[in-house]
């Protein structure tokens, strides 16, 4: 398993639209892309413009196949609202969340 952390900068007034676009996007990817296992979103408590989305994938190969040219078409709506600052892939070592 891997986790992919996307770091975003989203204006406070655009956050509701970004959250809606993210929900639609992550659900569509989860339902249609092999190996995509869903995602969750985090928002900074002090800097409300700092947003992280964390995706779970079954294997890095499936994420790379989705990522392709580094601009998956499914993520266009999110990129139109927020600025994607970085993308980092991590191996999932343990997960004790419930």
Short mmCIF file of N, CA and C in Angstrom, two decimals:
data_model
loop_
_atom_site.label_atom_id
_atom_site.label_comp_id
_atom_site.label_asym_id
_atom_site.label_seq_id
_atom_site.Cartn_x
_atom_site.Cartn_y
_atom_site.Cartn_z
N UNK A 1 0.84 -1.18 0.00
CA UNK A 1 0.00 0.00 0.00
C UNK A 1 0.89 1.24 0.00
N UNK A 2 0.37 2.28 -0.65
CA UNK A 2 1.03 3.57 -0.59
C UNK A 2 0.01 4.64 -0.23
N UNK A 3 0.52 5.74 0.26
CA UNK A 3 -0.28 6.95 0.48
C UNK A 3 0.37 8.05 -0.33
N UNK A 4 -0.44 8.83 -0.99
CA UNK A 4 0.05 9.95 -1.77
C UNK A 4 -0.50 11.23 -1.14
N UNK A 5 0.40 12.11 -0.73
CA UNK A 5 0.00 13.35 -0.07
C UNK A 5 0.11 14.49 -1.09
N UNK A 6 -1.03 15.10 -1.37
CA UNK A 6 -1.10 16.25 -2.25
C UNK A 6 -1.24 17.49 -1.36
N UNK A 7 -0.36 18.44 -1.51
CA UNK A 7 -0.42 19.67 -0.73
C UNK A 7 -0.97 20.78 -1.62
N UNK A 8 -1.97 21.49 -1.12
CA UNK A 8 -2.68 22.51 -1.89
C UNK A 8 -2.70 23.84 -1.16
N UNK A 9 -2.82 24.90 -1.93
CA UNK A 9 -3.11 26.24 -1.40
C UNK A 9 -4.46 26.62 -1.99
N UNK A 10 -5.44 26.85 -1.11
CA UNK A 10 -6.81 27.14 -1.55
C UNK A 10 -7.29 28.38 -0.80
N UNK A 11 -7.70 29.41 -1.52
CA UNK A 11 -8.24 30.61 -0.89
C UNK A 11 -9.45 30.23 -0.04
N UNK A 12 -9.58 30.86 1.14
CA UNK A 12 -10.67 30.52 2.05
C UNK A 12 -12.03 30.59 1.37
N UNK A 13 -12.25 31.62 0.56
CA UNK A 13 -13.55 31.78 -0.10
C UNK A 13 -13.80 30.69 -1.16
N UNK A 14 -12.74 30.04 -1.62
CA UNK A 14 -12.88 28.98 -2.62
C UNK A 14 -12.96 27.59 -2.01
N UNK A 15 -12.74 27.50 -0.68
CA UNK A 15 -12.68 26.19 -0.05
C UNK A 15 -13.96 25.36 -0.24
N UNK A 16 -15.16 25.92 -0.07
CA UNK A 16 -16.36 25.09 -0.28
C UNK A 16 -16.42 24.47 -1.68
N UNK A 17 -16.06 25.23 -2.71
CA UNK A 17 -16.05 24.69 -4.08
C UNK A 17 -14.96 23.64 -4.24
N UNK A 18 -13.79 23.89 -3.64
CA UNK A 18 -12.69 22.94 -3.72
C UNK A 18 -13.07 21.63 -3.06
N UNK A 19 -13.68 21.72 -1.88
CA UNK A 19 -14.10 20.52 -1.14
C UNK A 19 -15.11 19.71 -1.96
N UNK A 20 -16.03 20.39 -2.60
CA UNK A 20 -17.02 19.70 -3.45
C UNK A 20 -16.34 19.04 -4.65
N UNK A 21 -15.42 19.77 -5.29
CA UNK A 21 -14.69 19.20 -6.44
C UNK A 21 -13.86 18.00 -6.01
N UNK A 22 -13.21 18.11 -4.84
CA UNK A 22 -12.41 17.00 -4.34
C UNK A 22 -13.28 15.77 -4.06
N UNK A 23 -14.42 15.96 -3.42
CA UNK A 23 -15.31 14.84 -3.10
C UNK A 23 -15.75 14.13 -4.39
N UNK A 24 -16.15 14.90 -5.38
CA UNK A 24 -16.57 14.31 -6.65
C UNK A 24 -15.40 13.58 -7.30
N UNK A 25 -14.24 14.23 -7.32
CA UNK A 25 -13.05 13.67 -7.97
C UNK A 25 -12.59 12.39 -7.28
N UNK A 26 -12.44 12.43 -5.96
CA UNK A 26 -11.91 11.25 -5.27
C UNK A 26 -12.86 10.07 -5.37
N UNK A 27 -14.17 10.32 -5.32
CA UNK A 27 -15.13 9.23 -5.47
C UNK A 27 -15.11 8.66 -6.89
N UNK A 28 -15.01 9.51 -7.89
CA UNK A 28 -14.95 9.04 -9.28
C UNK A 28 -13.68 8.21 -9.52
N UNK A 29 -12.54 8.69 -9.00
CA UNK A 29 -11.29 7.94 -9.16
C UNK A 29 -11.41 6.59 -8.45
N UNK A 30 -11.91 6.58 -7.22
CA UNK A 30 -12.05 5.35 -6.45
C UNK A 30 -12.93 4.34 -7.17
N UNK A 31 -13.97 4.81 -7.84
CA UNK A 31 -14.91 3.92 -8.51
C UNK A 31 -14.42 3.44 -9.87
N UNK A 32 -13.51 4.17 -10.51
CA UNK A 32 -13.17 3.86 -11.90
C UNK A 32 -11.71 3.54 -12.19
N UNK A 33 -10.80 3.82 -11.26
CA UNK A 33 -9.38 3.62 -11.53
C UNK A 33 -8.86 2.43 -10.73
N UNK A 34 -8.30 1.42 -11.41
CA UNK A 34 -7.77 0.25 -10.70
C UNK A 34 -6.73 0.64 -9.66
N UNK A 35 -6.90 0.09 -8.46
CA UNK A 35 -5.93 0.30 -7.39
C UNK A 35 -6.19 1.50 -6.51
N UNK A 36 -7.10 2.39 -6.90
CA UNK A 36 -7.42 3.57 -6.08
C UNK A 36 -8.33 3.15 -4.94
N UNK A 37 -7.94 3.47 -3.71
CA UNK A 37 -8.67 3.01 -2.53
C UNK A 37 -9.31 4.13 -1.73
N UNK A 38 -9.37 5.33 -2.29
CA UNK A 38 -10.04 6.43 -1.61
C UNK A 38 -9.06 7.47 -1.10
N UNK A 39 -9.59 8.47 -0.42
CA UNK A 39 -8.79 9.60 0.00
C UNK A 39 -9.45 10.29 1.19
N UNK A 40 -8.66 11.08 1.93
CA UNK A 40 -9.22 11.95 2.94
C UNK A 40 -8.56 13.32 2.82
N UNK A 41 -9.20 14.32 3.43
CA UNK A 41 -8.74 15.70 3.33
C UNK A 41 -8.46 16.25 4.72
N UNK A 42 -7.39 17.04 4.82
CA UNK A 42 -7.02 17.74 6.05
C UNK A 42 -6.88 19.22 5.73
N UNK A 43 -7.23 20.05 6.71
CA UNK A 43 -7.11 21.50 6.53
C UNK A 43 -6.42 22.08 7.75
N UNK A 44 -5.47 23.00 7.51
CA UNK A 44 -4.73 23.61 8.61
C UNK A 44 -5.64 24.38 9.55
N UNK A 45 -5.46 24.24 10.88
CA UNK A 45 -6.32 24.93 11.83
C UNK A 45 -6.04 26.44 11.91
N UNK A 46 -4.82 26.85 11.65
CA UNK A 46 -4.48 28.27 11.72
C UNK A 46 -4.44 28.89 10.34
N UNK A 47 -3.79 28.22 9.39
CA UNK A 47 -3.74 28.71 8.02
C UNK A 47 -4.79 27.94 7.22
N UNK A 48 -5.98 28.52 7.11
CA UNK A 48 -7.11 27.84 6.46
C UNK A 48 -6.88 27.64 4.96
N UNK A 49 -5.82 28.24 4.40
CA UNK A 49 -5.55 28.06 2.97
C UNK A 49 -4.70 26.81 2.72
N UNK A 50 -4.19 26.19 3.79
CA UNK A 50 -3.36 24.99 3.64
C UNK A 50 -4.25 23.75 3.69
N UNK A 51 -4.24 22.98 2.61
CA UNK A 51 -5.08 21.79 2.49
C UNK A 51 -4.22 20.62 2.04
N UNK A 52 -4.39 19.49 2.70
CA UNK A 52 -3.74 18.25 2.28
C UNK A 52 -4.82 17.26 1.88
N UNK A 53 -4.61 16.57 0.77
CA UNK A 53 -5.46 15.45 0.42
C UNK A 53 -4.55 14.23 0.38
N UNK A 54 -4.99 13.16 1.02
CA UNK A 54 -4.16 11.96 1.17
C UNK A 54 -4.89 10.78 0.54
N UNK A 55 -4.33 10.29 -0.55
CA UNK A 55 -4.94 9.18 -1.27
C UNK A 55 -4.27 7.86 -0.90
N UNK A 56 -5.05 6.80 -0.91
CA UNK A 56 -4.54 5.45 -0.63
C UNK A 56 -4.62 4.64 -1.92
N UNK A 57 -3.52 3.98 -2.24
CA UNK A 57 -3.44 3.14 -3.44
C UNK A 57 -2.92 1.77 -3.05
N UNK A 58 -3.34 0.75 -3.80
CA UNK A 58 -2.88 -0.60 -3.48
C UNK A 58 -1.43 -0.84 -3.88
N UNK A 59 -0.92 -0.11 -4.89
CA UNK A 59 0.45 -0.28 -5.37
C UNK A 59 0.91 0.96 -6.11
N UNK A 60 2.19 1.24 -6.04
CA UNK A 60 2.72 2.43 -6.71
C UNK A 60 2.55 2.32 -8.23
N UNK A 61 2.57 1.11 -8.76
CA UNK A 61 2.41 0.92 -10.20
C UNK A 61 1.05 1.43 -10.67
N UNK A 62 0.00 1.17 -9.89
CA UNK A 62 -1.34 1.64 -10.27
C UNK A 62 -1.43 3.15 -10.17
N UNK A 63 -0.81 3.73 -9.15
CA UNK A 63 -0.81 5.19 -9.03
C UNK A 63 -0.04 5.82 -10.20
N UNK A 64 1.11 5.24 -10.55
CA UNK A 64 1.90 5.77 -11.68
C UNK A 64 1.12 5.66 -12.99
N UNK A 65 0.38 4.57 -13.17
CA UNK A 65 -0.44 4.42 -14.38
C UNK A 65 -1.51 5.51 -14.42
N UNK A 66 -2.10 5.83 -13.28
CA UNK A 66 -3.09 6.90 -13.21
C UNK A 66 -2.44 8.26 -13.43
N UNK A 67 -1.31 8.48 -12.77
CA UNK A 67 -0.64 9.78 -12.79
C UNK A 67 -0.18 10.13 -14.19
N UNK A 68 0.35 9.18 -14.93
CA UNK A 68 0.73 9.39 -16.33
C UNK A 68 1.60 10.60 -16.55
N UNK A 69 1.03 11.64 -17.15
CA UNK A 69 1.79 12.83 -17.53
C UNK A 69 1.88 13.85 -16.40
N UNK A 70 1.57 13.47 -15.19
CA UNK A 70 1.59 14.33 -14.01
C UNK A 70 0.41 15.29 -13.95
N UNK A 71 -0.53 15.17 -14.84
CA UNK A 71 -1.73 16.01 -14.82
C UNK A 71 -2.95 15.17 -15.16
N UNK A 72 -3.35 14.27 -14.27
CA UNK A 72 -4.52 13.44 -14.56
C UNK A 72 -5.74 14.31 -14.86
N UNK A 73 -6.44 13.96 -15.91
CA UNK A 73 -7.59 14.76 -16.33
C UNK A 73 -8.66 14.82 -15.25
N UNK A 74 -8.75 13.78 -14.41
CA UNK A 74 -9.76 13.77 -13.36
C UNK A 74 -9.55 14.89 -12.34
N UNK A 75 -8.34 15.43 -12.26
CA UNK A 75 -8.03 16.43 -11.24
C UNK A 75 -8.09 17.87 -11.77
N UNK A 76 -8.53 18.05 -13.00
CA UNK A 76 -8.58 19.39 -13.59
C UNK A 76 -9.41 20.35 -12.76
N UNK A 77 -10.59 19.94 -12.33
CA UNK A 77 -11.47 20.81 -11.56
C UNK A 77 -10.83 21.30 -10.28
N UNK A 78 -10.10 20.44 -9.60
CA UNK A 78 -9.42 20.83 -8.37
C UNK A 78 -8.30 21.82 -8.67
N UNK A 79 -7.57 21.58 -9.75
CA UNK A 79 -6.46 22.47 -10.10
C UNK A 79 -6.94 23.84 -10.56
N UNK A 80 -8.18 23.92 -11.03
CA UNK A 80 -8.74 25.22 -11.43
C UNK A 80 -9.09 26.06 -10.20
N UNK A 81 -9.34 25.43 -9.07
CA UNK A 81 -9.76 26.14 -7.85
C UNK A 81 -8.58 26.37 -6.91
N UNK A 82 -7.76 25.34 -6.72
CA UNK A 82 -6.62 25.43 -5.80
C UNK A 82 -5.30 25.26 -6.52
N UNK A 83 -4.24 25.70 -5.88
CA UNK A 83 -2.89 25.55 -6.42
C UNK A 83 -2.26 24.32 -5.79
N UNK A 84 -1.92 23.35 -6.63
CA UNK A 84 -1.26 22.16 -6.11
C UNK A 84 0.22 22.50 -5.90
N UNK A 85 0.68 22.41 -4.66
CA UNK A 85 2.04 22.80 -4.34
C UNK A 85 3.03 21.65 -4.42
N UNK A 86 2.58 20.44 -4.06
CA UNK A 86 3.48 19.29 -4.10
C UNK A 86 2.69 18.00 -4.09
N UNK A 87 3.38 16.94 -4.50
CA UNK A 87 2.86 15.58 -4.47
C UNK A 87 3.98 14.69 -3.96
N UNK A 88 3.71 13.94 -2.88
CA UNK A 88 4.74 13.08 -2.31
C UNK A 88 4.14 11.70 -2.05
N UNK A 89 4.88 10.67 -2.45
CA UNK A 89 4.44 9.29 -2.28
C UNK A 89 5.15 8.69 -1.07
N UNK A 90 4.38 7.98 -0.24
CA UNK A 90 4.93 7.30 0.94
C UNK A 90 4.48 5.85 0.94
N UNK A 91 5.36 4.96 1.35
CA UNK A 91 4.96 3.58 1.62
C UNK A 91 4.17 3.56 2.91
N UNK A 92 3.05 2.87 2.92
CA UNK A 92 2.30 2.72 4.16
C UNK A 92 2.94 1.60 4.96
N UNK A 93 3.44 1.92 6.12
CA UNK A 93 4.13 0.95 6.97
C UNK A 93 3.14 0.27 7.90
N UNK A 94 2.35 1.04 8.61
CA UNK A 94 1.31 0.53 9.51
C UNK A 94 0.16 1.51 9.50
N UNK A 95 -1.04 1.01 9.74
CA UNK A 95 -2.22 1.86 9.84
C UNK A 95 -3.11 1.30 10.93
N UNK A 96 -3.17 2.00 12.06
CA UNK A 96 -4.00 1.56 13.18
C UNK A 96 -5.25 2.41 13.32
N UNK A 97 -5.62 3.16 12.25
CA UNK A 97 -6.87 3.93 12.32
C UNK A 97 -8.05 2.97 12.27
N UNK A 98 -9.16 3.43 12.81
CA UNK A 98 -10.36 2.59 12.82
C UNK A 98 -11.49 3.28 12.15
#
